[in-house]
Amino acid sequence: MAMWRAAAGHLLGRALGSRAAHTSAGSKKIVGVFYKAGEYAEMNPNFVGCVEGALGIREWLESKGHHYIVTDDKEGLNSELEKHIEDMHVLITTPFHPAYVSAERIKKAKNLELLLTAGIGSDHIDLPAAAAAGLTVAEVTGSNTVSVAEDELMRILILLRNFLPGYQQVVQGEWNVAGIAYRAYDLEGKTVGTVGAGRIGRLLLQRLKPFNCSLLYHDRLKINPELEKEIGAKFEEDLDAMLPKCDVIVINTPLTEKTRGMFNKERIAKMKKGVIIVNNARGAIMDTQAVADACSSGHVAGYGGDVWFPQPAPKDHPWRYMPNHAMTPHISGTTIDAQLRYAAGVKDMLDRYFKGEDFPAQNYIVKEGQLASQYQ
């Protein structure tokens, strides 16, 4: 298939069959790493994306004779995850509380065959190492695209309308209209550019159309011409030429070695003074200190998103304390609706894995030593 490219020439020479997903049979040890819900676990029966909910598949797995261990303890040699690495067959993790799967961990995992992401984005895995080891890596493509696109639109409006200082005034018993209005703007008539126009980027552009914005996008591939015309979006081949045109910039590109640190001090300086940036993609795409400095200087009028590096973000992370931000924990893609979609997707892939069947083609990130094109 066109979407698959060799990860590297030396990977193809490895003996892959012994750890490929399609060879699985018998009882399996499956480890899930999710965030802990605590008191909130009982408040919604559809809250399945947490440790307590365990994707709603525990009874199903155990009825088939499989061993299912779920934890939120994922860091360090003494973590619960580390205790099971050597003999687990499947690891399920999530971008919202990622288990970082390094080359060292993959080397220890002698029985590991399958790495599943409950959601979208598998950059928490050392993908070349997974390919070299003959592992299958897959995610639930499309499961939370609507959730993330809606969240991006919300953050654009929150930042443009200077909503958060107004909310804080109310909570603190204050009333100062001027303190909000002096930097509040309409979305209509603004130029919005998305860096990346895949599933989420396209949905965002479609949702922005009714606001009568000028819409730009930069990507390695152009949108279908009919959809591009319908949305009214203009393709920008040169990213650095697009940036100064934009009042709002939204990051919608995956984290790869090429995009890591993509927005550094020099690139941020090319943006229009007073720009709004929204990033629900991955925190490591940004130079952390450069973003904080640009917000402090006023060159960036507002920065919003839900992605950090690392995650969970340390208490001294500079984005917690920079001015004019709309940051939250990583929540955009883990709405209840999204949880139900990615839980169903994980169950479907596990069922196919047990039966020795292929997954939906778009779900593969690593298959038979090859990486999906977006991670090249």
Short mmCIF file of C-alpha atoms in Angstrom, two decimals:
data_model
loop_
_atom_site.label_atom_id
_atom_site.label_comp_id
_atom_site.label_asym_id
_atom_site.label_seq_id
_atom_site.Cartn_x
_atom_site.Cartn_y
_atom_site.Cartn_z
CA MET A 1 0.00 0.00 0.00
CA ALA A 2 1.13 3.53 -0.78
CA MET A 3 0.84 4.70 2.81
CA TRP A 4 3.50 2.31 4.00
CA ARG A 5 7.19 3.05 3.63
CA ALA A 6 10.17 1.18 4.97
CA ALA A 7 11.19 2.48 8.37
CA ALA A 8 14.81 1.93 7.37
CA GLY A 9 16.57 -0.62 5.22
CA HIS A 10 18.08 -2.52 8.13
CA LEU A 11 14.67 -3.03 9.73
CA LEU A 12 13.45 -5.16 6.88
CA GLY A 13 16.13 -7.74 7.46
CA ARG A 14 14.87 -8.56 10.94
CA ALA A 15 12.91 -11.72 11.62
CA LEU A 16 9.48 -10.23 12.24
CA GLY A 17 7.15 -13.20 12.32
CA SER A 18 7.73 -14.26 15.91
CA ARG A 19 6.27 -11.03 17.32
CA ALA A 20 3.80 -9.98 14.64
CA ALA A 21 0.21 -9.50 15.75
CA HIS A 22 -1.24 -11.94 13.25
CA THR A 23 0.64 -14.86 14.85
CA SER A 24 -1.09 -14.54 18.23
CA ALA A 25 -2.92 -17.44 19.82
CA GLY A 26 -3.90 -18.67 23.28
CA SER A 27 -4.20 -16.82 26.55
CA LYS A 28 -2.58 -13.38 26.58
CA LYS A 29 -1.39 -10.97 29.24
CA ILE A 30 -2.73 -7.50 28.45
CA VAL A 31 -1.68 -4.36 30.32
CA GLY A 32 -3.65 -1.11 30.12
CA VAL A 33 -2.25 2.24 31.28
CA PHE A 34 -4.88 4.95 31.81
CA TYR A 35 -5.44 7.94 34.08
CA LYS A 36 -7.05 7.30 37.46
CA ALA A 37 -10.56 8.73 37.99
CA GLY A 38 -10.94 8.32 41.76
CA GLU A 39 -14.18 9.82 43.04
CA TYR A 40 -15.32 10.67 39.48
CA ALA A 41 -15.34 7.06 38.32
CA GLU A 42 -18.83 6.38 39.67
CA MET A 43 -20.38 9.59 38.38
CA ASN A 44 -20.92 8.42 34.82
CA PRO A 45 -21.40 4.79 33.71
CA ASN A 46 -19.88 5.68 30.33
CA PHE A 47 -16.64 6.95 31.88
CA VAL A 48 -14.62 4.06 30.44
CA GLY A 49 -11.32 5.75 29.59
CA CYS A 50 -9.95 5.66 33.15
CA VAL A 51 -8.28 2.96 35.26
CA GLU A 52 -11.57 2.14 36.95
CA GLY A 53 -13.48 1.93 33.65
CA ALA A 54 -10.67 -0.05 31.98
CA LEU A 55 -12.24 0.64 28.54
CA GLY A 56 -15.21 -1.50 29.56
CA ILE A 57 -13.50 -4.66 28.29
CA ARG A 58 -12.39 -6.43 31.49
CA GLU A 59 -15.29 -8.90 31.67
CA TRP A 60 -15.01 -9.66 27.95
CA LEU A 61 -11.25 -10.28 28.12
CA GLU A 62 -11.40 -12.41 31.24
CA SER A 63 -14.29 -14.48 29.83
CA LYS A 64 -11.91 -15.43 27.02
CA GLY A 65 -9.22 -16.51 29.47
CA HIS A 66 -6.94 -13.51 29.13
CA HIS A 67 -5.18 -11.74 32.01
CA TYR A 68 -5.95 -7.99 32.08
CA ILE A 69 -3.97 -5.65 34.33
CA VAL A 70 -4.81 -1.94 34.49
CA THR A 71 -2.76 0.79 36.19
CA ASP A 72 -1.90 4.48 36.11
CA ASP A 73 1.59 3.83 37.55
CA LYS A 74 3.88 4.06 34.54
CA GLU A 75 7.13 5.86 35.35
CA GLY A 76 10.38 4.41 36.60
CA LEU A 77 11.87 1.01 37.34
CA ASN A 78 9.62 0.48 40.36
CA SER A 79 6.35 1.30 38.59
CA GLU A 80 3.51 -1.19 38.22
CA LEU A 81 3.96 -1.12 34.45
CA GLU A 82 7.62 -2.07 34.74
CA LYS A 83 6.71 -5.19 36.74
CA HIS A 84 4.77 -6.57 33.77
CA ILE A 85 6.94 -5.50 30.84
CA GLU A 86 8.90 -8.74 30.53
CA ASP A 87 5.90 -11.05 30.06
CA MET A 88 3.06 -8.90 28.68
CA HIS A 89 1.79 -9.61 25.17
CA VAL A 90 -0.23 -6.43 24.61
CA LEU A 91 0.15 -2.91 25.97
CA ILE A 92 -2.76 -0.47 25.69
CA THR A 93 -2.02 3.13 26.53
CA THR A 94 -3.49 6.55 25.83
CA PRO A 95 -2.19 9.98 24.78
CA PHE A 96 -3.90 11.52 27.83
CA HIS A 97 -1.74 9.58 30.28
CA PRO A 98 0.94 8.09 28.03
CA ALA A 99 3.15 5.21 28.95
CA TYR A 100 6.43 6.13 27.28
CA VAL A 101 7.57 3.01 25.45
CA SER A 102 11.30 3.43 24.91
CA ALA A 103 13.71 1.20 23.02
CA GLU A 104 14.93 -0.05 26.39
CA ARG A 105 11.44 -1.10 27.43
CA ILE A 106 10.84 -2.78 24.08
CA LYS A 107 14.07 -4.74 24.48
CA LYS A 108 12.91 -6.00 27.90
CA ALA A 109 9.46 -6.99 26.60
CA LYS A 110 10.28 -10.47 25.31
CA ASN A 111 6.64 -11.50 24.80
CA LEU A 112 5.31 -8.19 23.51
CA GLU A 113 3.49 -8.39 20.19
CA LEU A 114 1.04 -5.49 20.04
CA LEU A 115 0.99 -1.85 21.15
CA LEU A 116 -2.41 -0.18 21.01
CA THR A 117 -3.17 3.51 21.48
CA ALA A 118 -6.64 4.19 22.88
CA GLY A 119 -7.07 7.39 20.92
CA ILE A 120 -4.93 9.06 18.24
CA GLY A 121 -1.19 9.73 18.24
CA SER A 122 1.46 7.12 18.99
CA ASP A 123 4.50 9.37 19.46
CA HIS A 124 4.88 8.10 23.05
CA ILE A 125 6.31 4.94 21.46
CA ASP A 126 9.80 4.64 19.98
CA LEU A 127 8.38 3.67 16.59
CA PRO A 128 11.64 2.72 14.81
CA ALA A 129 12.49 0.46 17.77
CA ALA A 130 9.02 -1.08 17.62
CA ALA A 131 9.43 -1.69 13.89
CA ALA A 132 12.87 -3.25 14.38
CA ALA A 133 11.44 -5.58 17.02
CA GLY A 134 8.66 -6.77 14.73
CA LEU A 135 5.89 -5.24 16.83
CA THR A 136 2.54 -4.07 15.55
CA VAL A 137 1.52 -0.55 16.61
CA ALA A 138 -2.03 0.65 15.98
CA GLU A 139 -4.41 3.36 17.13
CA VAL A 140 -8.11 4.10 16.80
CA THR A 141 -7.93 6.45 13.84
CA GLY A 142 -10.75 8.98 13.75
CA SER A 143 -12.01 8.17 17.24
CA ASN A 144 -11.64 11.67 18.67
CA THR A 145 -11.18 13.96 15.66
CA VAL A 146 -14.53 15.69 16.25
CA SER A 147 -13.73 16.12 19.95
CA VAL A 148 -10.37 17.76 19.27
CA ALA A 149 -11.62 20.01 16.44
CA GLU A 150 -14.48 21.29 18.61
CA ASP A 151 -12.05 21.98 21.44
CA GLU A 152 -9.75 23.94 19.13
CA LEU A 153 -12.62 26.15 18.01
CA MET A 154 -13.55 26.73 21.65
CA ARG A 155 -10.01 27.81 22.56
CA ILE A 156 -9.80 30.18 19.59
CA LEU A 157 -12.95 31.94 20.82
CA ILE A 158 -11.85 31.91 24.47
CA LEU A 159 -8.57 33.62 23.59
CA LEU A 160 -9.91 36.08 21.01
CA ARG A 161 -12.77 37.22 23.26
CA ASN A 162 -10.48 37.48 26.33
CA PHE A 163 -12.93 35.25 28.18
CA LEU A 164 -10.75 33.93 31.01
CA PRO A 165 -9.99 37.30 32.69
CA GLY A 166 -13.74 38.00 32.68
CA TYR A 167 -14.48 34.66 34.32
CA GLN A 168 -11.76 35.28 36.90
CA GLN A 169 -13.24 38.71 37.70
CA VAL A 170 -16.60 37.13 38.49
CA VAL A 171 -15.05 34.45 40.70
CA GLN A 172 -12.99 37.06 42.57
CA GLY A 173 -15.97 39.39 43.11
CA GLU A 174 -14.67 42.06 40.71
CA TRP A 175 -16.33 44.01 37.86
CA ASN A 176 -14.11 45.78 35.34
CA VAL A 177 -15.45 45.77 31.77
CA ALA A 178 -12.51 47.78 30.43
CA GLY A 179 -10.06 45.24 31.79
CA ILE A 180 -11.55 42.66 29.42
CA ALA A 181 -12.77 44.71 26.45
CA TYR A 182 -9.44 46.40 25.61
CA ARG A 183 -8.13 43.16 24.06
CA ALA A 184 -11.31 41.31 23.01
CA TYR A 185 -11.89 40.70 19.28
CA ASP A 186 -14.38 39.08 16.91
CA LEU A 187 -13.43 35.95 14.99
CA GLU A 188 -15.19 37.19 11.84
CA GLY A 189 -12.81 38.71 9.34
CA LYS A 190 -9.69 37.20 10.89
CA THR A 191 -7.21 35.01 9.03
CA VAL A 192 -6.88 31.55 10.55
CA GLY A 193 -4.18 29.14 9.43
CA THR A 194 -3.83 25.48 10.35
CA VAL A 195 -0.46 23.78 10.27
CA GLY A 196 -1.64 20.34 9.20
CA ALA A 197 -4.89 19.57 7.41
CA GLY A 198 -5.52 15.92 8.16
CA ARG A 199 -8.73 14.66 9.73
CA ILE A 200 -8.72 17.18 12.60
CA GLY A 201 -7.44 20.10 10.55
CA ARG A 202 -10.10 19.60 7.88
CA LEU A 203 -12.87 19.37 10.48
CA LEU A 204 -11.66 22.58 12.08
CA LEU A 205 -11.66 24.39 8.73
CA GLN A 206 -15.20 23.19 8.05
CA ARG A 207 -16.36 24.45 11.44
CA LEU A 208 -14.67 27.82 10.91
CA LYS A 209 -16.36 28.50 7.58
CA PRO A 210 -19.60 29.95 9.09
CA PHE A 211 -17.52 32.52 11.01
CA ASN A 212 -16.54 34.21 7.72
CA CYS A 213 -12.81 33.93 8.29
CA SER A 214 -10.04 33.80 5.70
CA LEU A 215 -8.85 30.19 5.93
CA LEU A 216 -5.32 29.03 5.11
CA TYR A 217 -3.65 25.65 5.53
CA HIS A 218 -0.17 24.19 5.24
CA ASP A 219 0.35 20.46 4.80
CA ARG A 220 2.51 18.05 2.83
CA LEU A 221 -0.63 17.09 0.87
CA LYS A 222 -3.39 19.28 -0.53
CA ILE A 223 -7.00 18.78 0.48
CA ASN A 224 -9.34 17.25 -2.09
CA PRO A 225 -10.08 20.11 -4.57
CA GLU A 226 -13.86 19.83 -4.16
CA LEU A 227 -13.63 20.00 -0.35
CA GLU A 228 -11.07 22.79 -0.56
CA LYS A 229 -13.49 24.80 -2.71
CA GLU A 230 -16.45 23.99 -0.45
CA ILE A 231 -14.56 25.15 2.66
CA GLY A 232 -12.97 28.12 0.92
CA ALA A 233 -9.52 27.29 2.26
CA LYS A 234 -6.31 28.29 0.48
CA PHE A 235 -3.26 26.01 0.39
CA GLU A 236 0.04 27.55 1.52
CA GLU A 237 3.05 25.52 0.41
CA ASP A 238 5.55 27.66 2.34
CA LEU A 239 4.88 27.56 6.08
CA ASP A 240 7.08 30.56 6.86
CA ALA A 241 5.24 32.60 4.24
CA MET A 242 1.87 31.65 5.75
CA LEU A 243 2.67 32.51 9.36
CA PRO A 244 2.84 36.33 9.08
CA LYS A 245 -0.58 36.38 7.34
CA CYS A 246 -2.40 34.74 10.25
CA ASP A 247 -4.22 36.27 13.19
CA VAL A 248 -4.76 32.76 14.56
CA ILE A 249 -2.52 29.73 14.07
CA VAL A 250 -3.66 26.21 14.98
CA ILE A 251 -1.22 23.30 15.21
CA ASN A 252 -2.62 20.09 13.73
CA THR A 253 0.46 18.14 12.72
CA PRO A 254 1.70 14.88 14.28
CA LEU A 255 4.83 14.84 16.40
CA THR A 256 7.71 13.37 14.41
CA GLU A 257 11.44 13.96 14.40
CA LYS A 258 10.81 16.57 11.69
CA THR A 259 8.17 18.48 13.68
CA ARG A 260 9.78 18.19 17.14
CA GLY A 261 10.70 21.73 18.21
CA MET A 262 9.32 23.04 14.90
CA PHE A 263 8.09 26.26 16.49
CA ASN A 264 11.22 27.72 18.00
CA LYS A 265 12.11 31.33 18.83
CA GLU A 266 12.99 32.16 15.23
CA ARG A 267 9.79 30.74 13.74
CA ILE A 268 7.56 32.34 16.38
CA ALA A 269 9.23 35.69 15.58
CA LYS A 270 7.94 35.36 12.00
CA MET A 271 4.34 35.40 13.22
CA LYS A 272 2.24 38.55 13.33
CA LYS A 273 2.55 40.50 16.58
CA GLY A 274 -0.55 39.74 18.64
CA VAL A 275 -1.09 36.30 17.13
CA ILE A 276 -3.23 33.68 18.86
CA ILE A 277 -1.83 30.11 18.88
CA VAL A 278 -3.84 26.98 19.65
CA ASN A 279 -2.05 23.65 19.96
CA ASN A 280 -3.94 20.45 20.70
CA ALA A 281 -1.47 18.35 18.69
CA ARG A 282 1.63 17.70 20.82
CA GLY A 283 3.51 19.91 23.26
CA ALA A 284 6.95 18.93 21.99
CA ILE A 285 6.20 20.53 18.60
CA MET A 286 6.77 23.85 20.40
CA ASP A 287 9.92 25.20 22.04
CA THR A 288 8.54 25.47 25.58
CA GLN A 289 10.56 28.49 26.71
CA ALA A 290 10.15 30.30 23.39
CA VAL A 291 6.35 30.14 23.77
CA ALA A 292 6.50 31.39 27.36
CA ASP A 293 8.82 34.25 26.38
CA ALA A 294 6.63 35.27 23.44
CA CYS A 295 3.53 35.35 25.66
CA SER A 296 5.39 37.41 28.26
CA SER A 297 6.61 39.93 25.67
CA GLY A 298 3.17 40.24 24.05
CA HIS A 299 4.35 39.04 20.64
CA VAL A 300 1.92 36.13 21.17
CA ALA A 301 -1.35 37.56 22.49
CA GLY A 302 -2.61 34.19 23.69
CA TYR A 303 -1.61 30.54 23.68
CA GLY A 304 -4.09 27.75 24.33
CA GLY A 305 -4.06 24.00 24.21
CA ASP A 306 -4.09 20.81 26.22
CA VAL A 307 -0.81 19.16 25.25
CA TRP A 308 2.44 19.40 27.20
CA PHE A 309 5.81 17.71 27.32
CA PRO A 310 6.18 15.67 29.40
CA GLN A 311 2.74 14.57 30.56
CA PRO A 312 1.60 14.99 33.26
CA ALA A 313 3.23 18.44 33.20
CA PRO A 314 5.52 19.19 36.17
CA LYS A 315 4.36 21.83 38.62
CA ASP A 316 7.12 24.21 37.50
CA HIS A 317 6.30 23.97 33.78
CA PRO A 318 6.55 27.56 32.44
CA TRP A 319 3.27 27.32 30.53
CA ARG A 320 1.41 27.11 33.84
CA TYR A 321 2.54 30.63 34.74
CA MET A 322 2.87 32.55 31.46
CA PRO A 323 0.34 35.34 30.84
CA ASN A 324 -2.69 35.09 28.55
CA HIS A 325 -2.86 31.33 28.26
CA ALA A 326 -5.80 28.95 27.99
CA MET A 327 -4.06 25.73 28.95
CA THR A 328 -5.68 22.65 30.49
CA PRO A 329 -4.58 19.06 31.11
CA HIS A 330 -4.78 16.83 28.05
CA ILE A 331 -8.55 16.55 27.78
CA SER A 332 -9.71 17.53 24.29
CA GLY A 333 -9.82 14.01 22.88
CA THR A 334 -11.15 12.20 25.94
CA THR A 335 -14.76 13.38 26.08
CA ILE A 336 -17.22 10.66 27.06
CA ASP A 337 -18.25 10.35 23.41
CA ALA A 338 -14.62 9.93 22.35
CA GLN A 339 -13.97 7.40 25.11
CA LEU A 340 -16.82 5.21 23.88
CA ARG A 341 -15.46 5.39 20.32
CA TYR A 342 -11.86 4.56 21.17
CA ALA A 343 -12.88 1.86 23.65
CA ALA A 344 -14.95 0.20 20.90
CA GLY A 345 -12.02 0.54 18.51
CA VAL A 346 -9.60 -1.09 20.93
CA LYS A 347 -12.01 -3.96 21.55
CA ASP A 348 -12.43 -4.48 17.82
CA MET A 349 -8.67 -4.63 17.25
CA LEU A 350 -8.13 -6.99 20.17
CA ASP A 351 -10.86 -9.26 18.80
CA ARG A 352 -9.15 -9.26 15.39
CA TYR A 353 -5.78 -9.88 17.05
CA PHE A 354 -7.11 -12.94 18.89
CA LYS A 355 -8.60 -14.24 15.63
CA GLY A 356 -5.46 -13.54 13.60
CA GLU A 357 -7.24 -10.98 11.41
CA ASP A 358 -5.92 -7.69 10.02
CA PHE A 359 -6.96 -4.36 11.53
CA PRO A 360 -8.57 -1.56 9.49
CA ALA A 361 -5.72 -0.32 7.32
CA GLN A 362 -5.90 3.28 8.55
CA ASN A 363 -5.27 2.16 12.15
CA TYR A 364 -1.76 0.81 11.55
CA ILE A 365 1.17 2.93 12.67
CA VAL A 366 3.76 0.13 12.47
CA LYS A 367 3.10 -3.02 10.51
CA GLU A 368 5.61 -5.67 9.50
CA GLY A 369 8.61 -3.39 10.02
CA GLN A 370 7.14 -0.40 8.20
CA LEU A 371 6.00 2.95 9.56
CA ALA A 372 2.90 4.84 8.41
CA SER A 373 3.84 7.69 6.09
CA GLN A 374 2.93 10.45 8.57
CA TYR A 375 5.70 9.24 10.88
CA GLN A 376 8.39 9.27 8.20
#
